[in-house]
Amino acid sequence: MKFKGKIALWFWIIFLGGESLILYKMAESIFSGHDTEDIIVLAISFVIYTLVFLPIVARNYVLIEDGKLKLFFGFSTDVIDISEIKEIRSTCSPIASSAASLDRLVIKGRRQEMIVSVKDKQKFLEELKKRM
């Protein structure tokens, strides 16, 4: 079963705000006759910025199948056996994690820990408990 990842408003503001700022500066440079090098640097910055944030928005979900919990977040993938899960708790901790929202769940296994943020947390927890 697939659960869509939660993306908070602050994440969208950072993503779209950053892109808008770079595009604004690029347009300003073009219309004010700045050096071509400035425009190229801004264009490269835009591409890099998009390559960092877009995968997080496009590939942000959790999959429960075949006795495993699989997290897909941007370029990364993490897997934990459901049978190894020892603890699940809510957290709002802003530590770096694979979640684009502060409404997170910490899932602790025997050997690893995973932090996820899903849109339908209640349904996710119910499905996970059914399979434990």
mmCIF file of C-alpha atoms in Angstrom:
data_model
loop_
_atom_site.group_PDB
_atom_site.id
_atom_site.type_symbol
_atom_site.label_atom_id
_atom_site.label_comp_id
_atom_site.label_asym_id
_atom_site.label_seq_id
_atom_site.Cartn_x
_atom_site.Cartn_y
_atom_site.Cartn_z
ATOM 1 C CA MET A 1 0.000 0.000 0.000
ATOM 2 C CA LYS A 2 1.346 3.426 -0.961
ATOM 3 C CA PHE A 3 1.174 6.505 1.292
ATOM 4 C CA LYS A 4 1.906 9.927 -0.143
ATOM 5 C CA GLY A 5 4.499 11.991 1.703
ATOM 6 C CA LYS A 6 3.461 15.162 3.456
ATOM 7 C CA ILE A 7 4.966 18.430 2.203
ATOM 8 C CA ALA A 8 4.552 21.378 4.539
ATOM 9 C CA LEU A 9 3.813 24.938 3.463
ATOM 10 C CA TRP A 10 7.243 26.112 4.653
ATOM 11 C CA PHE A 11 8.902 23.610 2.299
ATOM 12 C CA TRP A 12 6.893 24.905 -0.677
ATOM 13 C CA ILE A 13 7.798 28.489 0.274
ATOM 14 C CA ILE A 14 11.510 27.648 0.359
ATOM 15 C CA PHE A 15 11.336 25.704 -2.910
ATOM 16 C CA LEU A 16 9.183 28.066 -4.965
ATOM 17 C CA GLY A 17 10.538 31.202 -3.276
ATOM 18 C CA GLY A 18 14.115 30.235 -4.099
ATOM 19 C CA GLU A 19 13.252 29.452 -7.703
ATOM 20 C CA SER A 20 11.317 32.717 -8.045
ATOM 21 C CA LEU A 21 14.216 34.710 -6.635
ATOM 22 C CA ILE A 22 16.714 33.129 -9.035
ATOM 23 C CA LEU A 23 14.382 33.698 -12.010
ATOM 24 C CA TYR A 24 13.811 37.301 -10.938
ATOM 25 C CA LYS A 25 17.555 37.947 -10.698
ATOM 26 C CA MET A 26 18.083 36.276 -14.065
ATOM 27 C CA ALA A 27 15.408 38.448 -15.727
ATOM 28 C CA GLU A 28 16.853 41.536 -14.040
ATOM 29 C CA SER A 29 20.315 40.657 -15.368
ATOM 30 C CA ILE A 30 19.015 40.081 -18.899
ATOM 31 C CA PHE A 31 17.043 43.333 -19.081
ATOM 32 C CA SER A 32 19.720 45.489 -17.481
ATOM 33 C CA GLY A 33 22.391 44.227 -19.863
ATOM 34 C CA HIS A 34 24.573 42.470 -17.304
ATOM 35 C CA ASP A 35 27.475 40.296 -18.296
ATOM 36 C CA THR A 36 26.611 37.006 -19.971
ATOM 37 C CA GLU A 37 28.637 35.235 -17.263
ATOM 38 C CA ASP A 38 26.202 36.485 -14.578
ATOM 39 C CA ILE A 39 23.245 35.110 -16.516
ATOM 40 C CA ILE A 40 24.978 31.757 -17.048
ATOM 41 C CA VAL A 41 25.799 31.493 -13.328
ATOM 42 C CA LEU A 42 22.163 32.248 -12.443
ATOM 43 C CA ALA A 43 20.890 29.719 -15.004
ATOM 44 C CA ILE A 44 23.195 27.031 -13.597
ATOM 45 C CA SER A 45 22.085 27.962 -10.069
ATOM 46 C CA PHE A 46 18.452 27.575 -11.121
ATOM 47 C CA VAL A 47 19.092 24.128 -12.592
ATOM 48 C CA ILE A 48 21.018 22.930 -9.515
ATOM 49 C CA TYR A 49 18.402 24.334 -7.123
ATOM 50 C CA THR A 50 15.635 22.605 -9.084
ATOM 51 C CA LEU A 51 17.579 19.322 -9.209
ATOM 52 C CA VAL A 52 17.875 19.374 -5.414
ATOM 53 C CA PHE A 53 14.248 20.222 -4.558
ATOM 54 C CA LEU A 54 12.139 18.774 -7.395
ATOM 55 C CA PRO A 55 12.954 15.101 -6.683
ATOM 56 C CA ILE A 56 11.861 15.610 -3.062
ATOM 57 C CA VAL A 57 8.468 16.873 -4.240
ATOM 58 C CA ALA A 58 8.082 14.309 -7.033
ATOM 59 C CA ARG A 59 9.360 11.207 -5.207
ATOM 60 C CA ASN A 60 8.052 11.457 -1.658
ATOM 61 C CA TYR A 61 6.097 8.429 -0.480
ATOM 62 C CA VAL A 62 6.133 5.354 1.765
ATOM 63 C CA LEU A 63 5.318 1.880 0.501
ATOM 64 C CA ILE A 64 4.214 -1.038 2.670
ATOM 65 C CA GLU A 65 4.614 -4.336 0.824
ATOM 66 C CA ASP A 66 6.100 -7.806 1.186
ATOM 67 C CA GLY A 67 6.736 -7.377 4.924
ATOM 68 C CA LYS A 68 8.824 -4.268 4.362
ATOM 69 C CA LEU A 69 8.411 -0.542 4.874
ATOM 70 C CA LYS A 70 10.056 1.333 2.017
ATOM 71 C CA LEU A 71 10.687 5.072 2.115
ATOM 72 C CA PHE A 72 11.238 6.949 -1.160
ATOM 73 C CA PHE A 73 12.407 10.533 -0.663
ATOM 74 C CA GLY A 74 14.094 12.396 -3.485
ATOM 75 C CA PHE A 75 17.134 10.433 -4.593
ATOM 76 C CA SER A 76 17.208 8.254 -1.476
ATOM 77 C CA THR A 77 15.459 5.018 -0.637
ATOM 78 C CA ASP A 78 15.369 3.366 2.781
ATOM 79 C CA VAL A 79 13.937 -0.023 3.723
ATOM 80 C CA ILE A 80 13.134 -1.624 7.068
ATOM 81 C CA ASP A 81 11.570 -5.020 7.737
ATOM 82 C CA ILE A 82 8.227 -4.548 9.461
ATOM 83 C CA SER A 83 9.066 -7.446 11.778
ATOM 84 C CA GLU A 84 12.072 -5.483 13.094
ATOM 85 C CA ILE A 85 10.065 -2.399 14.110
ATOM 86 C CA LYS A 86 10.229 -1.903 17.878
ATOM 87 C CA GLU A 87 8.848 1.616 18.335
ATOM 88 C CA ILE A 88 6.814 4.215 16.453
ATOM 89 C CA ARG A 89 6.371 7.691 17.878
ATOM 90 C CA SER A 90 5.430 11.168 16.698
ATOM 91 C CA THR A 91 7.961 13.967 16.628
ATOM 92 C CA CYS A 92 8.188 17.569 15.481
ATOM 93 C CA SER A 93 11.947 17.675 15.749
ATOM 94 C CA PRO A 94 13.582 19.769 13.016
ATOM 95 C CA ILE A 95 16.590 17.435 12.701
ATOM 96 C CA ALA A 96 17.663 16.609 9.177
ATOM 97 C CA SER A 97 15.574 13.734 7.918
ATOM 98 C CA SER A 98 13.721 12.291 4.989
ATOM 99 C CA ALA A 99 10.626 14.384 5.562
ATOM 100 C CA ALA A 100 9.455 17.669 4.059
ATOM 101 C CA SER A 101 7.210 18.402 7.047
ATOM 102 C CA LEU A 102 7.756 18.732 10.779
ATOM 103 C CA ASP A 103 4.765 16.425 11.432
ATOM 104 C CA ARG A 104 6.886 13.268 11.507
ATOM 105 C CA LEU A 105 6.938 9.714 12.740
ATOM 106 C CA VAL A 106 10.099 8.105 14.078
ATOM 107 C CA ILE A 107 10.183 4.401 13.296
ATOM 108 C CA LYS A 108 12.829 2.501 15.258
ATOM 109 C CA GLY A 109 13.943 -0.968 14.315
ATOM 110 C CA ARG A 110 16.519 -3.272 15.848
ATOM 111 C CA ARG A 111 19.377 -1.864 13.784
ATOM 112 C CA GLN A 112 18.063 1.272 12.149
ATOM 113 C CA GLU A 113 15.811 4.280 12.510
ATOM 114 C CA MET A 114 13.639 5.956 9.906
ATOM 115 C CA ILE A 115 11.809 9.291 9.991
ATOM 116 C CA VAL A 116 8.768 9.658 7.740
ATOM 117 C CA SER A 117 6.014 12.166 7.164
ATOM 118 C CA VAL A 118 2.848 10.983 5.433
ATOM 119 C CA LYS A 119 -0.355 12.836 4.575
ATOM 120 C CA ASP A 120 -2.703 10.267 6.121
ATOM 121 C CA LYS A 121 -0.816 9.385 9.303
ATOM 122 C CA GLN A 122 -3.746 7.567 10.951
ATOM 123 C CA LYS A 123 -4.373 5.266 7.983
ATOM 124 C CA PHE A 124 -0.622 4.637 7.673
ATOM 125 C CA LEU A 125 -0.356 3.617 11.337
ATOM 126 C CA GLU A 126 -3.418 1.362 11.081
ATOM 127 C CA GLU A 127 -2.009 -0.405 8.027
ATOM 128 C CA LEU A 128 1.393 -0.796 9.623
ATOM 129 C CA LYS A 129 -0.094 -2.240 12.840
ATOM 130 C CA LYS A 130 -2.113 -4.760 10.815
ATOM 131 C CA ARG A 131 1.097 -6.101 9.309
ATOM 132 C CA MET A 132 3.200 -6.194 12.487
#
